[in-house]
CSV table of N, CA, C and O in Angstrom, one decimal:
chain,number,residue,atom,x,y,z
A,11,UNK,N,-15.2,-3.1,-2.4
A,11,UNK,CA,-15.0,-1.7,-2.7
A,11,UNK,C,-16.0,-1.3,-3.8
A,11,UNK,O,-16.2,-1.9,-4.8
A,12,UNK,N,-16.7,-0.2,-3.5
A,12,UNK,CA,-17.7,0.3,-4.4
A,12,UNK,C,-17.1,1.5,-5.1
A,12,UNK,O,-16.2,2.2,-4.6
A,13,UNK,N,-17.8,1.9,-6.2
A,13,UNK,CA,-17.4,3.1,-6.9
A,13,UNK,C,-16.4,2.8,-8.0
A,13,UNK,O,-15.8,1.8,-8.0
A,14,UNK,N,-16.4,3.7,-8.9
A,14,UNK,CA,-15.5,3.6,-10.1
A,14,UNK,C,-14.1,4.2,-9.9
A,14,UNK,O,-14.0,5.3,-9.3
A,15,UNK,N,-13.1,3.5,-10.3
A,15,UNK,CA,-11.7,4.0,-10.2
A,15,UNK,C,-11.5,5.0,-11.2
A,15,UNK,O,-11.8,4.9,-12.4
A,16,UNK,N,-10.8,6.1,-10.8
A,16,UNK,CA,-10.4,7.1,-11.8
A,16,UNK,C,-8.9,7.0,-11.9
A,16,UNK,O,-8.1,7.3,-11.0
A,17,UNK,N,-8.5,6.4,-13.1
A,17,UNK,CA,-7.1,6.0,-13.3
A,17,UNK,C,-6.2,7.3,-13.3
A,17,UNK,O,-6.5,8.2,-14.1
A,18,UNK,N,-5.2,7.3,-12.5
A,18,UNK,CA,-4.2,8.4,-12.5
A,18,UNK,C,-3.2,8.2,-13.6
A,18,UNK,O,-2.9,9.0,-14.4
A,19,UNK,N,-2.6,7.0,-13.5
A,19,UNK,CA,-1.5,6.6,-14.5
A,19,UNK,C,-1.8,5.3,-15.2
A,19,UNK,O,-1.9,4.3,-14.5
A,20,UNK,N,-1.9,5.4,-16.5
A,20,UNK,CA,-2.2,4.1,-17.2
A,20,UNK,C,-0.9,3.4,-17.4
A,20,UNK,O,0.2,3.9,-17.2
A,21,UNK,N,-1.0,2.2,-17.9
A,21,UNK,CA,0.2,1.3,-18.2
A,21,UNK,C,1.1,2.0,-19.1
A,21,UNK,O,0.6,2.6,-20.1
A,22,UNK,N,2.4,2.1,-18.8
A,22,UNK,CA,3.4,2.8,-19.7
A,22,UNK,C,3.6,4.2,-19.3
A,22,UNK,O,4.5,4.8,-19.9
A,23,UNK,N,2.8,4.8,-18.4
A,23,UNK,CA,3.0,6.2,-18.0
A,23,UNK,C,4.0,6.2,-16.8
A,23,UNK,O,4.1,5.3,-16.1
A,24,UNK,N,4.6,7.4,-16.7
A,24,UNK,CA,5.6,7.6,-15.5
A,24,UNK,C,5.3,9.0,-15.0
A,24,UNK,O,5.1,10.0,-15.7
A,25,UNK,N,5.4,9.1,-13.6
A,25,UNK,CA,5.2,10.4,-12.9
A,25,UNK,C,6.0,10.4,-11.7
A,25,UNK,O,6.1,9.4,-11.0
A,26,UNK,N,6.6,11.6,-11.4
A,26,UNK,CA,7.4,11.8,-10.2
A,26,UNK,C,6.9,13.0,-9.5
A,26,UNK,O,6.7,14.1,-10.1
A,27,UNK,N,6.6,12.9,-8.2
A,27,UNK,CA,6.1,14.1,-7.4
A,27,UNK,C,5.2,13.8,-6.3
A,27,UNK,O,5.3,12.7,-5.7
A,28,UNK,N,4.3,14.7,-6.0
A,28,UNK,CA,3.4,14.5,-4.9
A,28,UNK,C,2.0,14.4,-5.4
A,28,UNK,O,1.6,15.2,-6.3
A,29,UNK,N,1.2,13.5,-4.9
A,29,UNK,CA,-0.2,13.3,-5.4
A,29,UNK,C,-1.1,13.3,-4.1
A,29,UNK,O,-0.8,12.7,-3.1
A,30,UNK,N,-2.2,14.1,-4.3
A,30,UNK,CA,-3.2,14.1,-3.2
A,30,UNK,C,-4.5,14.0,-3.9
A,30,UNK,O,-4.7,14.6,-5.0
A,31,UNK,N,-5.5,13.2,-3.3
A,31,UNK,CA,-6.8,13.1,-3.9
A,31,UNK,C,-7.8,12.6,-2.9
A,31,UNK,O,-7.5,12.2,-1.8
A,32,UNK,N,-9.1,12.7,-3.3
A,32,UNK,CA,-10.2,12.2,-2.6
A,32,UNK,C,-11.0,11.3,-3.5
A,32,UNK,O,-11.1,11.5,-4.7
A,33,UNK,N,-11.5,10.1,-3.0
A,33,UNK,CA,-12.2,9.2,-3.8
A,33,UNK,C,-11.4,8.0,-4.0
A,33,UNK,O,-10.7,7.5,-3.2
A,34,UNK,N,-11.4,7.4,-5.3
A,34,UNK,CA,-10.7,6.2,-5.6
A,34,UNK,C,-9.9,6.5,-6.9
A,34,UNK,O,-10.4,7.0,-7.9
A,35,UNK,N,-8.6,6.1,-6.8
A,35,UNK,CA,-7.7,6.3,-7.9
A,35,UNK,C,-6.9,5.0,-8.1
A,35,UNK,O,-6.6,4.3,-7.1
A,36,UNK,N,-6.6,4.6,-9.3
A,36,UNK,CA,-5.8,3.4,-9.6
A,36,UNK,C,-4.6,3.9,-10.4
A,36,UNK,O,-4.7,4.7,-11.3
A,37,UNK,N,-3.5,3.3,-10.0
A,37,UNK,CA,-2.2,3.5,-10.7
A,37,UNK,C,-1.8,2.2,-11.4
A,37,UNK,O,-1.7,1.2,-10.7
A,38,UNK,N,-1.6,2.3,-12.7
A,38,UNK,CA,-1.1,1.2,-13.5
A,38,UNK,C,0.3,1.4,-14.1
A,38,UNK,O,0.9,0.5,-14.6
A,39,UNK,N,0.8,2.6,-14.0
A,39,UNK,CA,2.1,2.9,-14.5
A,39,UNK,C,3.2,3.0,-13.4
A,39,UNK,O,3.0,2.4,-12.4
A,40,UNK,N,4.2,3.9,-13.6
A,40,UNK,CA,5.3,4.1,-12.7
A,40,UNK,C,5.1,5.4,-11.9
A,40,UNK,O,4.8,6.4,-12.6
A,41,UNK,N,5.2,5.3,-10.6
A,41,UNK,CA,5.0,6.5,-9.8
A,41,UNK,C,6.1,6.6,-8.8
A,41,UNK,O,6.4,5.6,-8.1
A,42,UNK,N,6.8,7.7,-8.6
A,42,UNK,CA,7.8,7.9,-7.6
A,42,UNK,C,7.5,9.2,-6.8
A,42,UNK,O,7.3,10.3,-7.5
A,43,UNK,N,7.5,9.2,-5.5
A,43,UNK,CA,7.2,10.4,-4.7
A,43,UNK,C,6.4,10.1,-3.4
A,43,UNK,O,6.8,9.2,-2.7
A,44,UNK,N,5.4,10.9,-3.2
A,44,UNK,CA,4.5,10.7,-2.1
A,44,UNK,C,3.1,10.8,-2.4
A,44,UNK,O,2.7,11.6,-3.4
A,45,UNK,N,2.2,10.1,-1.7
A,45,UNK,CA,0.8,10.1,-1.9
A,45,UNK,C,0.0,10.3,-0.6
A,45,UNK,O,0.3,9.6,0.3
A,46,UNK,N,-0.9,11.3,-0.6
A,46,UNK,CA,-1.7,11.6,0.5
A,46,UNK,C,-3.2,11.5,0.0
A,46,UNK,O,-3.5,12.3,-0.8
A,47,UNK,N,-4.0,10.6,0.5
A,47,UNK,CA,-5.3,10.4,-0.1
A,47,UNK,C,-6.3,10.2,1.0
A,47,UNK,O,-6.1,9.6,2.1
A,48,UNK,N,-7.5,10.7,0.7
A,48,UNK,CA,-8.7,10.4,1.5
A,48,UNK,C,-9.6,9.6,0.6
A,48,UNK,O,-10.4,10.1,-0.2
A,49,UNK,N,-9.5,8.3,0.8
A,49,UNK,CA,-10.3,7.3,-0.1
A,49,UNK,C,-9.5,6.1,-0.3
A,49,UNK,O,-8.8,5.6,0.6
A,50,UNK,N,-9.6,5.5,-1.5
A,50,UNK,CA,-9.0,4.2,-1.8
A,50,UNK,C,-7.9,4.4,-2.9
A,50,UNK,O,-8.3,5.0,-4.0
A,51,UNK,N,-6.8,3.9,-2.7
A,51,UNK,CA,-5.7,3.8,-3.7
A,51,UNK,C,-5.5,2.4,-4.1
A,51,UNK,O,-5.3,1.5,-3.3
A,52,UNK,N,-5.6,2.1,-5.5
A,52,UNK,CA,-5.4,0.8,-6.0
A,52,UNK,C,-4.2,0.8,-6.8
A,52,UNK,O,-4.0,1.6,-7.7
A,53,UNK,N,-3.3,-0.1,-6.5
A,53,UNK,CA,-2.0,-0.2,-7.3
A,53,UNK,C,-2.2,-1.5,-8.2
A,53,UNK,O,-2.3,-2.6,-7.7
A,54,UNK,N,-2.3,-1.2,-9.5
A,54,UNK,CA,-2.6,-2.3,-10.4
A,54,UNK,C,-1.4,-3.2,-10.7
A,54,UNK,O,-0.3,-3.0,-10.2
A,55,UNK,N,-1.7,-4.3,-11.3
A,55,UNK,CA,-0.7,-5.4,-11.6
A,55,UNK,C,0.5,-4.9,-12.3
A,55,UNK,O,1.6,-5.4,-12.1
A,56,UNK,N,0.3,-3.9,-13.2
A,56,UNK,CA,1.5,-3.4,-14.0
A,56,UNK,C,2.2,-2.2,-13.4
A,56,UNK,O,3.1,-1.7,-13.9
A,57,UNK,N,1.7,-1.8,-12.2
A,57,UNK,CA,2.3,-0.6,-11.5
A,57,UNK,C,3.6,-0.9,-10.8
A,57,UNK,O,3.9,-2.0,-10.3
A,58,UNK,N,4.4,0.1,-10.8
A,58,UNK,CA,5.7,0.2,-10.0
A,58,UNK,C,5.6,1.5,-9.2
A,58,UNK,O,5.7,2.6,-9.8
A,59,UNK,N,5.5,1.4,-7.9
A,59,UNK,CA,5.3,2.6,-7.1
A,59,UNK,C,6.4,2.6,-6.0
A,59,UNK,O,6.6,1.6,-5.3
A,60,UNK,N,7.1,3.7,-6.0
A,60,UNK,CA,8.2,4.0,-5.0
A,60,UNK,C,7.8,5.2,-4.3
A,60,UNK,O,8.0,6.3,-4.7
A,61,UNK,N,7.1,5.0,-3.1
A,61,UNK,CA,6.4,6.2,-2.5
A,61,UNK,C,6.1,5.9,-1.0
A,61,UNK,O,6.0,4.8,-0.6
A,62,UNK,N,6.0,7.0,-0.3
A,62,UNK,CA,5.5,7.0,1.0
A,62,UNK,C,4.0,7.3,0.8
A,62,UNK,O,3.7,8.3,0.2
A,63,UNK,N,3.1,6.5,1.3
A,63,UNK,CA,1.7,6.6,1.1
A,63,UNK,C,0.9,6.7,2.4
A,63,UNK,O,1.1,5.9,3.3
A,64,UNK,N,0.0,7.6,2.5
A,64,UNK,CA,-1.0,7.7,3.6
A,64,UNK,C,-2.4,7.8,2.9
A,64,UNK,O,-2.6,8.7,2.1
A,65,UNK,N,-3.2,6.8,3.2
A,65,UNK,CA,-4.6,6.8,2.6
A,65,UNK,C,-5.5,6.1,3.6
A,65,UNK,O,-5.1,5.7,4.7
A,66,UNK,N,-6.8,6.0,3.2
A,66,UNK,CA,-7.8,5.3,4.0
A,66,UNK,C,-7.7,3.8,3.8
A,66,UNK,O,-7.6,3.0,4.7
A,67,UNK,N,-7.7,3.5,2.5
A,67,UNK,CA,-7.6,2.1,2.1
A,67,UNK,C,-6.6,1.9,0.9
A,67,UNK,O,-6.6,2.7,0.0
A,68,UNK,N,-5.8,0.9,1.0
A,68,UNK,CA,-4.8,0.6,0.0
A,68,UNK,C,-5.0,-0.8,-0.5
A,68,UNK,O,-5.0,-1.8,0.3
A,69,UNK,N,-5.1,-1.0,-1.8
A,69,UNK,CA,-5.2,-2.3,-2.4
A,69,UNK,C,-4.1,-2.4,-3.4
A,69,UNK,O,-3.9,-1.6,-4.3
A,70,UNK,N,-3.3,-3.5,-3.2
A,70,UNK,CA,-2.0,-3.6,-4.0
A,70,UNK,C,-2.1,-4.9,-4.8
A,70,UNK,O,-2.3,-6.0,-4.2
A,71,UNK,N,-1.8,-4.8,-6.1
A,71,UNK,CA,-1.7,-5.9,-7.0
A,71,UNK,C,-0.3,-5.9,-7.7
A,71,UNK,O,0.1,-6.9,-8.3
A,72,UNK,N,0.4,-4.8,-7.6
A,72,UNK,CA,1.7,-4.6,-8.3
A,72,UNK,C,2.8,-4.5,-7.4
A,72,UNK,O,2.8,-5.1,-6.3
A,73,UNK,N,3.9,-3.8,-7.8
A,73,UNK,CA,5.1,-3.6,-7.1
A,73,UNK,C,5.1,-2.3,-6.3
A,73,UNK,O,4.9,-1.2,-6.9
A,74,UNK,N,5.3,-2.3,-5.0
A,74,UNK,CA,5.4,-1.1,-4.2
A,74,UNK,C,6.5,-1.2,-3.2
A,74,UNK,O,6.8,-2.2,-2.6
A,75,UNK,N,7.3,-0.1,-3.1
A,75,UNK,CA,8.3,0.1,-2.1
A,75,UNK,C,8.1,1.4,-1.4
A,75,UNK,O,7.9,2.4,-2.0
A,76,UNK,N,8.2,1.4,0.0
A,76,UNK,CA,8.0,2.6,0.7
A,76,UNK,C,7.3,2.3,2.1
A,76,UNK,O,7.2,1.2,2.5
A,77,UNK,N,6.9,3.4,2.7
A,77,UNK,CA,6.2,3.4,4.0
A,77,UNK,C,4.7,3.5,3.6
A,77,UNK,O,4.3,4.6,3.0
A,78,UNK,N,3.9,2.5,3.9
A,78,UNK,CA,2.5,2.5,3.5
A,78,UNK,C,1.6,2.6,4.8
A,78,UNK,O,1.7,1.6,5.6
A,79,UNK,N,0.9,3.6,4.9
A,79,UNK,CA,0.0,3.8,6.1
A,79,UNK,C,-1.4,3.9,5.6
A,79,UNK,O,-1.7,4.7,4.7
A,80,UNK,N,-2.3,3.1,6.2
A,80,UNK,CA,-3.7,3.2,5.9
A,80,UNK,C,-4.6,3.3,7.2
A,80,UNK,O,-4.4,2.6,8.1
A,81,UNK,N,-5.5,4.2,7.2
A,81,UNK,CA,-6.4,4.4,8.3
A,81,UNK,C,-7.3,3.3,8.5
A,81,UNK,O,-7.7,3.0,9.7
A,82,UNK,N,-7.7,2.6,7.5
A,82,UNK,CA,-8.7,1.5,7.6
A,82,UNK,C,-8.2,0.1,7.2
A,82,UNK,O,-8.3,-0.8,8.0
A,83,UNK,N,-7.6,0.0,6.0
A,83,UNK,CA,-7.1,-1.4,5.7
A,83,UNK,C,-6.0,-1.3,4.6
A,83,UNK,O,-6.0,-0.4,3.8
A,84,UNK,N,-5.2,-2.4,4.5
A,84,UNK,CA,-4.3,-2.6,3.4
A,84,UNK,C,-4.6,-4.1,3.0
A,84,UNK,O,-4.6,-5.0,3.8
A,85,UNK,N,-4.8,-4.2,1.6
A,85,UNK,CA,-5.0,-5.5,1.0
A,85,UNK,C,-3.8,-5.8,0.1
A,85,UNK,O,-3.6,-5.0,-0.9
A,86,UNK,N,-3.1,-6.9,0.2
A,86,UNK,CA,-2.1,-7.3,-0.7
A,86,UNK,C,-2.6,-8.5,-1.5
A,86,UNK,O,-2.8,-9.6,-0.9
A,87,UNK,N,-2.7,-8.4,-2.8
A,87,UNK,CA,-3.2,-9.4,-3.6
A,87,UNK,C,-2.1,-10.0,-4.5
A,87,UNK,O,-1.2,-9.3,-4.9
A,88,UNK,N,-2.2,-11.3,-4.9
A,88,UNK,CA,-1.3,-11.9,-5.8
A,88,UNK,C,-1.4,-11.2,-7.1
A,88,UNK,O,-2.5,-10.8,-7.6
A,89,UNK,N,-0.4,-10.8,-7.8
A,89,UNK,CA,1.0,-11.2,-7.6
A,89,UNK,C,1.9,-10.1,-7.0
A,89,UNK,O,3.1,-9.9,-7.4
A,90,UNK,N,1.3,-9.3,-6.1
A,90,UNK,CA,2.0,-8.1,-5.6
A,90,UNK,C,3.4,-8.4,-4.9
A,90,UNK,O,3.6,-9.5,-4.4
A,91,UNK,N,4.3,-7.5,-5.0
A,91,UNK,CA,5.6,-7.5,-4.4
A,91,UNK,C,5.7,-6.2,-3.6
A,91,UNK,O,5.6,-5.1,-4.2
A,92,UNK,N,5.8,-6.3,-2.3
A,92,UNK,CA,5.8,-5.1,-1.4
A,92,UNK,C,7.0,-5.2,-0.5
A,92,UNK,O,7.3,-6.2,0.1
A,93,UNK,N,7.7,-4.0,-0.5
A,93,UNK,CA,8.9,-3.9,0.3
A,93,UNK,C,8.8,-2.6,1.1
A,93,UNK,O,8.6,-1.6,0.6
A,94,UNK,N,8.9,-2.7,2.5
A,94,UNK,CA,8.8,-1.5,3.3
A,94,UNK,C,8.1,-1.7,4.6
A,94,UNK,O,8.0,-2.8,5.1
A,95,UNK,N,7.5,-0.7,5.1
A,95,UNK,CA,6.8,-0.7,6.3
A,95,UNK,C,5.3,-0.5,6.1
A,95,UNK,O,4.9,0.5,5.4
A,96,UNK,N,4.5,-1.3,6.7
A,96,UNK,CA,3.1,-1.2,6.6
A,96,UNK,C,2.5,-0.8,8.0
A,96,UNK,O,2.9,-1.4,9.0
A,97,UNK,N,1.6,0.2,8.0
A,97,UNK,CA,0.9,0.6,9.3
A,97,UNK,C,-0.6,0.6,8.9
A,97,UNK,O,-1.0,1.4,8.1
A,98,UNK,N,-1.4,-0.2,9.7
A,98,UNK,CA,-2.8,-0.3,9.4
A,98,UNK,C,-3.5,-1.1,10.5
A,98,UNK,O,-2.8,-1.9,11.1
A,99,UNK,N,-4.8,-0.8,10.8
A,99,UNK,CA,-5.5,-1.6,11.7
A,99,UNK,C,-5.9,-3.0,11.2
A,99,UNK,O,-6.1,-3.9,11.9
A,100,UNK,N,-6.1,-3.1,9.8
A,100,UNK,CA,-6.6,-4.3,9.2
A,100,UNK,C,-5.6,-4.6,8.0
A,100,UNK,O,-5.5,-3.8,7.1
A,101,UNK,N,-5.0,-5.8,8.0
A,101,UNK,CA,-4.1,-6.2,7.0
A,101,UNK,C,-4.5,-7.6,6.4
A,101,UNK,O,-4.8,-8.5,7.1
A,102,UNK,N,-4.6,-7.7,5.1
A,102,UNK,CA,-4.9,-8.9,4.4
A,102,UNK,C,-3.8,-9.2,3.4
A,102,UNK,O,-3.5,-8.4,2.5
A,103,UNK,N,-3.2,-10.4,3.5
A,103,UNK,CA,-2.2,-10.8,2.6
A,103,UNK,C,-2.6,-12.1,2.0
A,103,UNK,O,-2.7,-13.1,2.6
A,104,UNK,N,-2.7,-12.1,0.6
A,104,UNK,CA,-3.1,-13.3,-0.1
A,104,UNK,C,-1.9,-14.2,-0.3
A,104,UNK,O,-0.8,-13.8,-0.3
A,105,UNK,N,-2.2,-15.5,-0.5
A,105,UNK,CA,-1.2,-16.5,-0.8
A,105,UNK,C,-0.6,-16.1,-2.1
A,105,UNK,O,-1.3,-15.7,-3.1
A,106,UNK,N,0.8,-16.2,-2.2
A,106,UNK,CA,1.5,-15.8,-3.4
A,106,UNK,C,2.0,-14.4,-3.4
A,106,UNK,O,2.8,-14.0,-4.4
A,107,UNK,N,1.7,-13.6,-2.4
A,107,UNK,CA,2.3,-12.3,-2.3
A,107,UNK,C,3.7,-12.3,-1.7
A,107,UNK,O,4.0,-13.1,-0.8
A,108,UNK,N,4.6,-11.5,-2.2
A,108,UNK,CA,5.9,-11.4,-1.7
A,108,UNK,C,6.0,-10.1,-0.8
A,108,UNK,O,5.8,-9.0,-1.4
A,109,UNK,N,6.1,-10.2,0.5
A,109,UNK,CA,6.2,-9.1,1.4
A,109,UNK,C,7.5,-9.2,2.2
A,109,UNK,O,7.8,-10.2,2.8
A,110,UNK,N,8.3,-8.1,2.1
A,110,UNK,CA,9.6,-8.1,2.8
A,110,UNK,C,9.6,-6.8,3.5
A,110,UNK,O,9.7,-5.7,2.9
A,111,UNK,N,9.5,-6.8,4.9
A,111,UNK,CA,9.5,-5.6,5.6
A,111,UNK,C,8.9,-5.7,7.0
A,111,UNK,O,9.0,-6.8,7.6
A,112,UNK,N,8.3,-4.6,7.5
A,112,UNK,CA,7.8,-4.6,8.8
A,112,UNK,C,6.3,-4.3,8.8
A,112,UNK,O,5.9,-3.6,7.8
A,113,UNK,N,5.6,-4.7,9.8
A,113,UNK,CA,4.1,-4.4,9.9
A,113,UNK,C,3.8,-3.9,11.3
A,113,UNK,O,4.2,-4.6,12.2
A,114,UNK,N,3.2,-2.8,11.4
A,114,UNK,CA,2.7,-2.3,12.6
A,114,UNK,C,1.2,-2.2,12.6
A,114,UNK,O,0.6,-1.5,11.7
A,115,UNK,N,0.5,-3.0,13.5
A,115,UNK,CA,-0.9,-2.9,13.6
A,115,UNK,C,-1.3,-1.8,14.5
A,115,UNK,O,-1.0,-1.7,15.6
A,116,UNK,N,-2.1,-0.8,13.9
A,116,UNK,CA,-2.4,0.4,14.6
A,116,UNK,C,-3.9,0.4,15.0
A,116,UNK,O,-4.6,-0.5,14.5
A,117,UNK,N,-4.3,1.4,15.7
A,117,UNK,CA,-5.7,1.6,16.0
A,117,UNK,C,-6.3,2.2,14.8
A,117,UNK,O,-5.7,2.9,14.0
A,118,UNK,N,-7.6,2.0,14.6
A,118,UNK,CA,-8.4,2.5,13.5
A,118,UNK,C,-8.2,4.0,13.4
A,118,UNK,O,-8.4,4.7,14.3
A,119,UNK,N,-7.8,4.5,12.2
A,119,UNK,CA,-7.6,5.9,11.9
A,119,UNK,C,-6.3,6.5,12.4
A,119,UNK,O,-6.1,7.7,12.2
A,120,UNK,N,-5.4,5.6,12.8
A,120,UNK,CA,-4.1,6.1,13.4
A,120,UNK,C,-3.1,6.6,12.3
A,120,UNK,O,-2.2,7.3,12.6
A,121,UNK,N,-3.3,6.2,11.1
A,121,UNK,CA,-2.3,6.5,10.0
A,121,UNK,C,-2.2,8.0,9.7
A,121,UNK,O,-1.2,8.5,9.4
A,122,UNK,N,-3.3,8.7,9.9
A,122,UNK,CA,-3.3,10.1,9.6
A,122,UNK,C,-2.6,11.0,10.8
A,122,UNK,O,-2.4,12.1,10.6
A,123,UNK,N,-2.4,10.3,11.9
A,123,UNK,CA,-1.8,11.0,13.0
A,123,UNK,C,-0.3,11.0,12.8
A,123,UNK,O,0.3,10.3,12.0
A,124,UNK,N,0.5,11.7,13.7
A,124,UNK,CA,1.9,11.7,13.6
A,124,UNK,C,2.5,10.4,13.7
A,124,UNK,O,2.0,9.5,14.4
A,125,UNK,N,3.7,10.2,13.2
A,125,UNK,CA,4.4,8.9,13.3
A,125,UNK,C,4.9,8.6,14.7
A,125,UNK,O,5.3,7.5,14.9
A,126,UNK,N,4.7,9.5,15.6
A,126,UNK,CA,5.1,9.2,17.0
A,126,UNK,C,4.0,8.6,17.8
A,126,UNK,O,4.2,8.2,18.9
A,127,UNK,N,2.8,8.3,17.1
A,127,UNK,CA,1.7,7.7,17.8
A,127,UNK,C,2.1,6.3,18.2
A,127,UNK,O,2.8,5.6,17.5
A,128,UNK,N,1.5,5.8,19.3
A,128,UNK,CA,1.8,4.4,19.8
A,128,UNK,C,1.0,3.4,18.9
A,128,UNK,O,-0.1,3.7,18.6
A,129,UNK,N,1.6,2.3,18.7
A,129,UNK,CA,0.9,1.2,18.0
A,129,UNK,C,0.6,0.1,19.0
A,129,UNK,O,1.2,0.0,20.1
A,130,UNK,N,-0.4,-0.7,18.6
A,130,UNK,CA,-0.9,-1.7,19.5
A,130,UNK,C,0.0,-3.0,19.5
A,130,UNK,O,0.0,-3.7,20.4
A,131,UNK,N,0.6,-3.3,18.4
A,131,UNK,CA,1.5,-4.4,18.3
A,131,UNK,C,2.4,-4.3,17.1
A,131,UNK,O,2.3,-3.4,16.3
A,132,UNK,N,3.4,-5.1,17.1
A,132,UNK,CA,4.5,-5.0,16.1
A,132,UNK,C,4.9,-6.4,15.6
A,132,UNK,O,4.9,-7.3,16.3
A,133,UNK,N,5.1,-6.5,14.3
A,133,UNK,CA,5.5,-7.8,13.7
A,133,UNK,C,6.5,-7.5,12.6
A,133,UNK,O,6.4,-6.5,11.9
A,134,UNK,N,7.4,-8.4,12.3
A,134,UNK,CA,8.3,-8.3,11.2
A,134,UNK,C,8.1,-9.5,10.3
A,134,UNK,O,7.8,-10.6,10.9
A,135,UNK,N,8.2,-9.4,9.0
A,135,UNK,CA,7.9,-10.5,8.2
A,135,UNK,C,8.9,-10.5,7.0
A,135,UNK,O,9.3,-9.4,6.5
A,136,UNK,N,9.2,-11.6,6.5
A,136,UNK,CA,10.0,-11.7,5.3
A,136,UNK,C,9.4,-12.9,4.5
A,136,UNK,O,9.5,-14.0,4.9
A,137,UNK,N,8.9,-12.6,3.3
A,137,UNK,CA,8.2,-13.6,2.5
A,137,UNK,C,7.2,-14.4,3.3
A,137,UNK,O,7.5,-15.6,3.5
A,138,UNK,N,6.2,-13.8,3.6
A,138,UNK,CA,5.1,-14.4,4.5
A,138,UNK,C,4.6,-15.7,4.0
A,138,UNK,O,4.3,-16.6,4.8
A,139,UNK,N,4.5,-15.9,2.7
A,139,UNK,CA,4.0,-17.1,2.2
A,139,UNK,C,4.8,-18.3,2.6
A,139,UNK,O,4.2,-19.4,3.0
A,140,UNK,N,6.1,-18.2,2.7
A,140,UNK,CA,7.0,-19.3,3.1
A,140,UNK,C,6.7,-19.7,4.5
A,140,UNK,O,6.6,-20.8,4.9
A,141,UNK,N,6.4,-18.7,5.4
A,141,UNK,CA,6.2,-18.9,6.8
A,141,UNK,C,4.8,-19.6,7.0
A,141,UNK,O,4.6,-20.5,7.8
A,142,UNK,N,3.8,-19.2,6.1
A,142,UNK,CA,2.5,-19.8,6.2
A,142,UNK,C,2.5,-21.3,5.7
A,142,UNK,O,1.8,-22.1,6.2
A,143,UNK,N,3.2,-21.5,4.6
A,143,UNK,CA,3.2,-22.8,4.0
A,143,UNK,C,4.2,-23.8,4.7
A,143,UNK,O,4.1,-25.0,4.5
A,144,UNK,N,5.2,-23.2,5.4
A,144,UNK,CA,6.3,-24.0,6.0
A,144,UNK,C,5.8,-24.8,7.1
A,144,UNK,O,6.2,-25.7,7.6
């Protein structure tokens, strides 16, 4: 990822509502609501996000619950905890991540289309690390 992150919420901050942006934004505080972005959203290690998210790229290091849709990719890094539904054409889950939910692998750019669009495959997962190490 290139470019400088423009922090929306610093550690210790809380916000509830709708967020839309272009470019790159990082959340390190608490956010509840919905996010529509054209660019990259970074969820920092100290973040707690309860939201439905539609973006181009999503990078998660913290706690997220909701429906997460990305046109290009979703990256889950340790020590993230993610609960909900993921929709993206490219998914990366690092060892040590806790993921509980569903994953739909879509065609590139499909997240911005209506939720009735067809997906190419479907998978369900619960604590993926256990399945990989087991």
